[in-house]
Tab-separated table of C-alpha atoms and ligand atoms in Angstrom:
chain	number	residue	atom	x	y	z
H	626	MET	CA	19.957	7.728	-21.977
H	627	THR	CA	16.618	6.009	-22.239
H	628	ALA	CA	15.763	2.533	-23.477
H	629	ARG	CA	15.348	1.972	-27.228
H	630	THR	CA	13.081	-0.553	-28.949
H	631	CYS	CA	15.941	-3.031	-29.337
H	632	ASP	CA	16.627	-2.775	-25.605
H	633	ILE	CA	12.995	-3.603	-24.870
H	634	GLU	CA	13.185	-6.658	-27.153
H	635	LYS	CA	16.437	-7.759	-25.522
H	636	ALA	CA	14.926	-7.305	-22.035
H	637	ALA	CA	11.858	-9.367	-22.990
H	638	GLU	CA	14.215	-12.110	-24.255
H	639	VAL	CA	16.111	-12.065	-20.960
H	640	LEU	CA	12.812	-12.478	-19.058
H	641	ARG	CA	11.776	-15.383	-21.315
H	642	ALA	CA	15.134	-17.062	-20.668
H	643	GLY	CA	14.604	-16.864	-16.901
H	644	GLY	CA	16.872	-13.840	-16.335
H	645	LEU	CA	16.469	-10.706	-14.254
H	646	VAL	CA	15.773	-7.283	-15.768
H	647	ALA	CA	15.912	-3.984	-13.895
H	648	LEU	CA	13.096	-1.816	-15.200
H	649	PRO	CA	12.084	1.785	-14.628
H	650	THR	CA	8.625	2.515	-13.235
H	651	GLU	CA	7.105	5.873	-12.296
H	652	THR	CA	7.790	5.119	-8.585
H	653	VAL	CA	11.196	3.409	-8.313
H	654	TYR	CA	13.208	0.912	-10.380
H	655	GLY	CA	12.099	-2.705	-10.072
H	656	LEU	CA	14.091	-5.958	-10.276
H	657	GLY	CA	11.912	-7.962	-12.644
H	658	ALA	CA	11.477	-11.642	-13.457
H	659	ASN	CA	8.884	-13.690	-15.290
H	660	ALA	CA	6.171	-13.999	-12.623
H	661	GLU	CA	5.372	-17.541	-13.774
H	662	ASP	CA	8.937	-18.856	-13.526
H	663	PRO	CA	9.595	-19.992	-9.923
H	664	ALA	CA	13.352	-20.379	-10.512
H	665	ALA	CA	13.632	-16.807	-11.850
H	666	VAL	CA	11.518	-15.536	-8.952
H	667	ALA	CA	13.829	-17.349	-6.515
H	668	ARG	CA	16.803	-15.532	-8.034
H	669	ILE	CA	15.195	-12.172	-7.178
H	670	PHE	CA	15.279	-13.071	-3.486
H	671	GLU	CA	18.881	-14.243	-3.789
H	672	VAL	CA	20.098	-11.099	-5.554
H	673	LYS	CA	18.220	-8.793	-3.194
H	674	GLY	CA	19.220	-10.721	-0.077
H	675	ARG	CA	15.523	-10.728	0.806
H	676	PRO	CA	13.862	-13.481	2.860
H	677	PRO	CA	11.695	-15.633	0.538
H	678	SER	CA	8.689	-15.135	2.825
H	679	HIS	CA	8.410	-11.495	1.692
H	680	PRO	CA	5.780	-11.236	-1.048
H	681	LEU	CA	6.423	-9.492	-4.380
H	682	ILE	CA	4.281	-7.296	-6.630
H	683	VAL	CA	3.181	-8.690	-10.018
H	684	HIS	CA	3.280	-5.976	-12.693
H	685	ILE	CA	0.800	-6.336	-15.536
H	686	GLY	CA	0.275	-4.404	-18.762
H	687	GLY	CA	-3.304	-3.222	-18.221
H	688	ALA	CA	-6.342	-3.387	-15.926
H	689	GLU	CA	-8.059	-5.677	-18.449
H	690	GLN	CA	-5.504	-8.396	-17.574
H	691	LEU	CA	-6.358	-8.363	-13.868
H	692	ASP	CA	-8.632	-11.424	-13.962
H	693	GLU	CA	-5.847	-13.519	-15.492
H	694	TRP	CA	-3.900	-13.199	-12.229
H	695	VAL	CA	-6.404	-12.947	-9.378
H	696	GLN	CA	-9.776	-14.269	-8.268
H	697	ASP	CA	-12.831	-12.794	-6.545
H	698	VAL	CA	-12.263	-9.172	-7.577
H	699	PRO	CA	-14.613	-6.959	-5.532
H	700	ALA	CA	-16.282	-3.915	-7.101
H	701	THR	CA	-14.096	-1.616	-4.980
H	702	ALA	CA	-10.967	-3.091	-6.530
H	703	ARG	CA	-12.315	-2.520	-10.042
H	704	LEU	CA	-13.204	1.046	-9.159
H	705	LEU	CA	-9.692	1.747	-7.841
H	706	ALA	CA	-8.024	0.013	-10.794
H	707	GLU	CA	-10.133	2.002	-13.237
H	708	HIS	CA	-9.223	5.303	-11.585
H	709	PHE	CA	-5.575	4.809	-10.751
H	710	TRP	CA	-4.088	2.387	-13.314
H	711	PRO	CA	-1.665	2.800	-14.893
H	712	GLY	CA	-0.271	4.404	-11.740
H	713	PRO	CA	1.365	4.077	-8.340
H	714	LEU	CA	-1.344	1.935	-6.752
H	715	THR	CA	-0.916	-1.739	-5.836
H	716	LEU	CA	-3.963	-3.866	-5.070
H	717	VAL	CA	-3.781	-6.953	-2.874
H	718	LEU	CA	-6.295	-9.573	-4.046
H	719	ARG	CA	-6.840	-13.347	-3.914
H	720	ARG	CA	-4.141	-15.188	-5.844
H	721	GLY	CA	-5.090	-16.858	-9.113
H	722	PRO	CA	-3.494	-20.198	-10.159
H	723	ARG	CA	-1.155	-18.447	-12.597
H	724	VAL	CA	0.763	-16.847	-9.711
H	725	PRO	CA	3.284	-19.236	-8.118
H	726	LEU	CA	3.492	-19.289	-4.317
H	727	GLU	CA	7.182	-18.361	-4.675
H	728	ALA	CA	6.064	-14.871	-5.769
H	729	THR	CA	3.657	-14.377	-2.866
H	730	GLY	CA	5.883	-15.690	-0.096
H	731	GLY	CA	3.412	-18.536	0.336
H	732	LEU	CA	0.384	-16.246	0.767
H	733	GLU	CA	-2.974	-16.929	-0.888
H	734	THR	CA	-3.149	-13.232	-1.795
H	735	VAL	CA	-1.121	-11.409	-4.437
H	736	ALA	CA	-0.160	-7.769	-4.940
H	737	VAL	CA	-0.757	-6.471	-8.506
H	738	ARG	CA	-0.201	-3.168	-10.265
H	739	VAL	CA	0.004	-1.554	-13.707
H	740	PRO	CA	3.024	0.796	-13.727
H	741	ASP	CA	2.724	4.192	-15.395
H	742	HIS	CA	6.011	4.315	-17.272
H	743	PRO	CA	6.365	4.018	-21.065
H	744	VAL	CA	9.416	1.731	-20.819
H	745	ALA	CA	7.780	-0.589	-18.260
H	746	LEU	CA	4.580	-0.739	-20.325
H	747	ALA	CA	6.553	-1.399	-23.516
H	748	LEU	CA	8.408	-4.237	-21.779
H	749	LEU	CA	5.191	-5.761	-20.411
H	750	SER	CA	3.661	-5.584	-23.877
H	751	ALA	CA	6.717	-7.114	-25.620
H	752	PHE	CA	7.028	-9.837	-22.977
H	753	GLY	CA	3.340	-10.583	-22.884
H	754	GLY	CA	3.189	-11.970	-19.340
H	755	GLY	CA	3.374	-10.653	-15.796
H	756	VAL	CA	6.620	-9.345	-14.332
H	757	THR	CA	7.145	-9.777	-10.645
H	758	ALA	CA	9.385	-7.034	-9.319
H	759	PRO	CA	10.396	-5.695	-5.950
H	760	SER	CA	12.339	-2.459	-5.774
H	761	ALA	CA	15.805	-3.065	-7.285
H	762	ASN	CA	17.821	-2.563	-4.103
H	763	ARG	CA	19.433	-4.825	-1.523
H	764	PHE	CA	16.967	-5.845	1.168
H	765	GLY	CA	16.300	-3.054	3.676
H	766	SER	CA	18.197	-0.334	1.838
H	767	VAL	CA	17.097	2.708	-0.134
H	768	SER	CA	15.091	2.116	-3.332
H	769	PRO	CA	16.764	3.137	-6.625
H	770	THR	CA	15.306	5.998	-8.656
H	771	THR	CA	17.864	5.949	-11.496
H	772	ALA	CA	19.490	3.193	-13.565
H	773	ASP	CA	22.866	4.207	-12.085
H	774	HIS	CA	21.538	3.546	-8.573
H	775	VAL	CA	20.595	0.011	-9.695
H	776	ARG	CA	23.992	-0.643	-11.277
H	777	ALA	CA	25.807	0.710	-8.227
H	778	GLU	CA	23.766	-1.438	-5.854
H	779	LEU	CA	23.179	-4.724	-7.672
H	780	GLY	CA	26.003	-4.798	-10.228
H	781	ASP	CA	26.290	-8.178	-11.957
H	782	GLY	CA	23.288	-9.565	-10.081
H	783	VAL	CA	21.074	-8.105	-12.820
H	784	ASP	CA	21.218	-9.556	-16.334
H	785	PHE	CA	19.950	-6.424	-18.081
H	786	VAL	CA	19.216	-2.857	-16.983
H	787	LEU	CA	16.604	-0.861	-18.883
H	788	ASP	CA	17.344	2.840	-18.483
H	789	GLY	CA	14.206	4.973	-18.359
H	790	GLY	CA	15.715	8.054	-16.728
H	791	SER	CA	14.816	9.320	-13.248
H	792	CYS	CA	11.582	8.105	-11.676
H	793	GLU	CA	8.859	10.766	-11.622
H	794	VAL	CA	7.161	9.857	-8.341
H	795	GLY	CA	10.217	8.736	-6.357
H	796	VAL	CA	8.487	6.766	-3.579
H	797	GLU	CA	6.908	3.332	-3.990
H	798	SER	CA	3.297	2.607	-4.836
H	799	THR	CA	0.482	2.831	-2.320
H	800	ILE	CA	-0.584	-0.701	-1.336
H	801	VAL	CA	-4.286	-1.258	-0.678
H	802	ASP	CA	-5.604	-4.598	0.576
H	803	VAL	CA	-8.976	-5.156	-1.062
H	804	THR	CA	-9.494	-8.715	0.117
H	805	GLY	CA	-11.567	-7.742	3.174
H	806	ASP	CA	-14.902	-5.960	3.533
H	807	VAL	CA	-13.196	-2.600	3.965
H	808	PRO	CA	-10.097	-1.699	1.910
H	809	SER	CA	-7.071	-0.960	4.058
H	810	VAL	CA	-3.868	0.847	3.190
H	811	LEU	CA	-0.868	-1.384	3.922
H	812	ARG	CA	1.737	1.112	2.703
H	813	PRO	CA	1.262	4.814	1.890
H	814	GLY	CA	2.826	5.754	-1.450
H	815	GLY	CA	2.458	7.596	-4.736
H	816	VAL	CA	-1.354	7.690	-4.745
H	817	THR	CA	-2.414	9.821	-1.810
H	818	ARG	CA	-4.915	8.809	0.824
H	819	GLU	CA	-6.945	11.902	-0.108
H	820	ASP	CA	-7.135	10.760	-3.762
H	821	LEU	CA	-8.240	7.264	-2.699
H	822	GLU	CA	-10.877	8.651	-0.329
H	823	ALA	CA	-12.233	10.958	-3.028
H	824	VAL	CA	-12.844	7.936	-5.288
H	825	LEU	CA	-14.099	5.597	-2.555
H	826	GLY	CA	-16.287	8.202	-0.878
H	827	TRP	CA	-15.292	7.238	2.675
H	828	PRO	CA	-12.317	7.745	5.011
H	829	LEU	CA	-9.457	5.220	5.093
H	830	ALA	CA	-7.468	4.149	8.145
H	831	VAL	CA	-3.838	5.319	8.217
H	832	PRO	CA	-1.347	2.490	8.665
H	833	SER	CA	0.733	2.438	11.787
H	834	THR	CA	4.465	2.537	11.074
H	835	SER	CA	5.366	0.718	14.243
H	836	ARG	CA	3.300	-2.425	13.699
H	837	VAL	CA	4.554	-5.170	11.368
H	838	ARG	CA	1.483	-6.225	9.401
H	839	VAL	CA	2.905	-8.360	6.622
H	840	PRO	CA	6.387	-9.641	5.882
H	841	GLY	CA	8.335	-6.863	4.205
H	842	GLN	CA	6.981	-4.127	6.440
H	843	HIS	CA	9.764	-4.117	9.030
H	844	PRO	CA	10.392	-0.904	10.958
H	845	SER	CA	13.896	-0.504	9.534
H	846	HIS	CA	13.546	-0.357	5.792
H	847	TYR	CA	14.415	2.186	3.139
H	848	ALA	CA	17.514	2.898	5.219
H	849	PRO	CA	20.774	4.533	4.097
H	850	ARG	CA	24.063	3.440	5.700
H	851	ALA	CA	24.106	6.568	7.853
H	852	ARG	CA	21.964	6.555	10.976
H	853	VAL	CA	18.891	8.791	10.575
H	854	VAL	CA	17.723	11.007	13.434
H	855	LEU	CA	14.383	12.812	13.270
H	856	VAL	CA	13.877	16.036	15.212
H	857	GLU	CA	11.465	18.971	15.109
H	858	SER	CA	12.007	21.380	12.261
H	859	GLU	CA	13.376	24.212	14.456
H	860	LYS	CA	15.890	21.859	16.053
H	861	VAL	CA	17.472	20.468	12.869
H	862	VAL	CA	20.324	23.003	12.664
H	863	ALA	CA	21.227	22.860	16.383
H	864	GLU	CA	21.050	19.039	16.474
H	865	ALA	CA	23.201	18.753	13.346
H	866	GLU	CA	25.834	21.166	14.629
H	867	SER	CA	26.143	19.554	18.045
H	868	ALA	CA	26.497	16.072	16.499
H	869	GLN	CA	29.118	17.435	14.106
H	870	GLU	CA	30.987	18.928	17.072
H	871	LEU	CA	30.918	15.535	18.763
H	872	GLY	CA	32.852	14.149	15.788
H	873	HIS	CA	30.060	12.808	13.574
H	874	ARG	CA	30.042	13.427	9.859
H	875	VAL	CA	26.590	14.911	9.707
H	876	GLY	CA	24.328	15.167	6.695
H	877	VAL	CA	21.432	17.579	7.050
H	878	PHE	CA	17.984	17.554	5.472
H	879	LEU	CA	17.506	21.311	5.887
H	880	PRO	CA	13.791	22.204	5.920
H	881	SER	CA	12.917	24.632	3.111
H	882	ALA	CA	11.862	27.260	5.690
H	883	PHE	CA	15.553	27.409	6.718
H	884	ALA	CA	16.981	27.465	3.167
H	885	GLY	CA	20.157	29.529	3.030
H	886	THR	CA	20.880	29.196	6.766
H	887	PRO	CA	24.567	28.357	7.179
H	888	VAL	CA	24.991	24.988	8.932
H	889	LYS	CA	28.279	23.609	10.292
H	890	ALA	CA	27.879	20.056	9.003
H	891	HIS	CA	29.556	17.637	6.581
H	892	ALA	CA	26.855	17.946	3.878
H	893	VAL	CA	23.571	19.780	3.516
H	894	VAL	CA	20.560	19.035	1.303
H	895	THR	CA	17.845	21.666	1.255
H	896	VAL	CA	14.484	19.905	1.207
H	897	PRO	CA	12.292	21.072	-1.699
H	898	ASP	CA	9.228	23.099	-0.868
H	899	SER	CA	6.816	20.947	-2.884
H	900	LEU	CA	5.983	17.479	-1.569
H	901	ALA	CA	6.087	16.059	-5.104
H	902	ALA	CA	9.654	17.317	-5.567
H	903	TYR	CA	10.600	16.071	-2.083
H	904	ALA	CA	9.219	12.574	-2.840
H	905	ARG	CA	11.002	12.539	-6.219
H	906	GLY	CA	14.311	13.490	-4.597
H	907	LEU	CA	14.070	11.638	-1.263
H	908	TYR	CA	15.991	8.432	-2.042
H	909	GLY	CA	18.551	10.287	-4.159
H	910	PHE	CA	19.230	12.658	-1.227
H	911	LEU	CA	19.722	9.742	1.186
H	912	ARG	CA	22.095	8.040	-1.256
H	913	GLU	CA	23.960	11.296	-1.886
H	914	LEU	CA	24.609	11.807	1.839
H	915	ASP	CA	25.836	8.200	2.095
H	916	TRP	CA	28.167	8.741	-0.864
H	917	GLN	CA	29.514	11.851	0.783
H	918	GLY	CA	30.518	9.720	3.759
H	919	CYS	CA	27.976	10.985	6.317
H	920	ASP	CA	27.469	8.698	9.315
H	921	LEU	CA	24.468	10.588	10.701
H	922	ILE	CA	21.575	12.278	8.928
H	923	VAL	CA	19.427	14.819	10.753
H	924	ALA	CA	15.974	15.394	9.264
H	925	THR	CA	12.432	16.390	10.181
H	926	LEU	CA	9.099	14.890	9.174
H	927	PRO	CA	6.923	16.733	6.661
H	928	VAL	CA	3.244	17.362	7.372
H	929	GLU	CA	1.532	13.987	6.877
H	930	GLU	CA	-0.857	15.053	4.142
H	931	GLY	CA	-0.812	14.134	0.482
H	932	LEU	CA	2.609	12.734	-0.479
H	933	GLY	CA	3.838	13.872	2.959
H	934	LEU	CA	2.340	10.681	4.411
H	935	ALA	CA	4.547	8.440	2.235
H	936	ILE	CA	7.647	10.606	2.799
H	937	ALA	CA	7.136	10.555	6.581
H	938	ASN	CA	6.577	6.777	6.493
H	939	ARG	CA	9.908	6.243	4.649
H	940	LEU	CA	11.808	8.635	6.936
H	941	ARG	CA	10.420	6.925	10.049
H	942	ARG	CA	11.445	3.547	8.703
H	943	ALA	CA	14.884	4.866	7.715
H	944	ALA	CA	15.239	6.066	11.323
H	945	GLY	CA	13.783	2.851	12.787
H	946	PRO	CA	15.718	0.316	14.802
H	947	ARG	CA	18.093	-1.649	12.561
H	948	SER	CA	17.446	-5.354	12.508
H	949	THR	CA	18.981	-8.250	10.656
H	950	VAL	CA	15.713	-9.985	9.729
O	268	TXA	O1	6.304	1.115	-6.442
O	268	TXA	C1	6.422	-0.061	-6.134
O	268	TXA	O2	5.545	-0.692	-5.537
O	268	TXA	C2	7.744	-0.758	-6.520
O	268	TXA	C3	7.812	-0.806	-8.047
O	268	TXA	C4	9.020	-1.554	-8.552
O	268	TXA	O3	6.610	-1.330	-8.551
O	268	TXA	N1	7.828	-2.065	-5.962
O	268	TXA	C5	8.024	-2.283	-4.643
O	268	TXA	O4	8.150	-3.622	-4.333
O	268	TXA	O5	8.086	-1.396	-3.811
O	268	TXA	P1	8.717	-4.131	-2.943
O	268	TXA	O6	8.869	-5.605	-3.076
O	268	TXA	O7	9.928	-3.363	-2.575
O	268	TXA	O8	7.553	-3.835	-1.956
O	268	TXA	C6	6.371	-4.586	-2.095
O	268	TXA	C7	5.595	-4.538	-0.836
O	268	TXA	C8	6.235	-5.296	0.304
O	268	TXA	O9	6.244	-4.453	1.443
O	268	TXA	C9	5.314	-6.480	0.527
O	268	TXA	O10	5.202	-6.821	1.877
O	268	TXA	C10	3.986	-5.984	-0.025
O	268	TXA	O11	4.339	-5.192	-1.113
O	268	TXA	N2	3.167	-7.108	-0.512
O	268	TXA	C11	3.377	-7.849	-1.611
O	268	TXA	N3	2.470	-8.825	-1.723
O	268	TXA	C12	1.629	-8.699	-0.672
O	268	TXA	C13	0.493	-9.415	-0.211
O	268	TXA	N4	0.034	-10.466	-0.870
O	268	TXA	N5	-0.094	-8.986	0.923
O	268	TXA	C14	0.377	-7.927	1.588
O	268	TXA	N6	1.461	-7.198	1.217
O	268	TXA	C15	2.086	-7.587	0.106
O	269	MG	MG1	11.351	-2.351	-1.564
């Protein structure tokens, strides 16, 4: 089921009235509010259980609207916007007066992107303003890639859910800070580092997973209920089987090279060969293993190239120390 025109109109009405709308994007589903309505923005934090100091992304309908929301746009930012929007790239720039501090967690910078999804673009066009939207999950947990994931996780907390089918990319947008002299990647995502470097013409630094750079980048994020353990590819089967023997209910991310290998575990997901398919399926696989009642997930990191960088980043964070902040 995908959203119809009347659903888009209804969703735009809900935004105008200060409500929350879950909307599909090409990366993951977002929990959207009118970016210019501080009370609606505050409700996002409440529903997500997210600390209000964690900044949100403002979604806009086209690159030509950028100057309505930010100031001091450097040439590099325009170049990246021109190449990658609509698409899974978020640019961090200096906040314009139209963006309330509630949406930026008090920062003088703001994250902006143009999503590449027909339903999201139709909503932005019908609504006419900016929609601030984090991923539509409870704080710290796995991002939703279907409308059913949103309903299962947020229930009545959302006033309206726009169904746009399964998200194509499956991991969140790449966040690039373009406020300094040299752009820096704050979060790897749907636009690969290689693609960015090809457009920029110079190498970019890879973010460190262990260092907290901005609020919202905690080590434990994107985490399922089950504990995630990362081991080398050749050790996945043995690790899974010994944990299962110890009484765990083990879910396995079986590397594609071992597809078909019988594994004595509670549930097995064979990881797709292509990184694009792996990224698209990643959050669904984690949710599936949770639903099946696994308490431990054994996985391995993909090669950190292309979309592998974003997948590895999410798996590391899923396996990171759990905190309550
Ligand atoms: O693909 C995506 O980016 C999805 C879809 C819905 O667009 N959204 C998403 O939002 O992943 P969220 O809130 O889950 O993650 C936004 C990230 C946070 O890690 C936050 O710290 C960072 O963006 N961020 C937002 N504003 C920032 C700013 N001004 N400076 C640095 N980081 C910022
Ligand atoms: Mg998120």
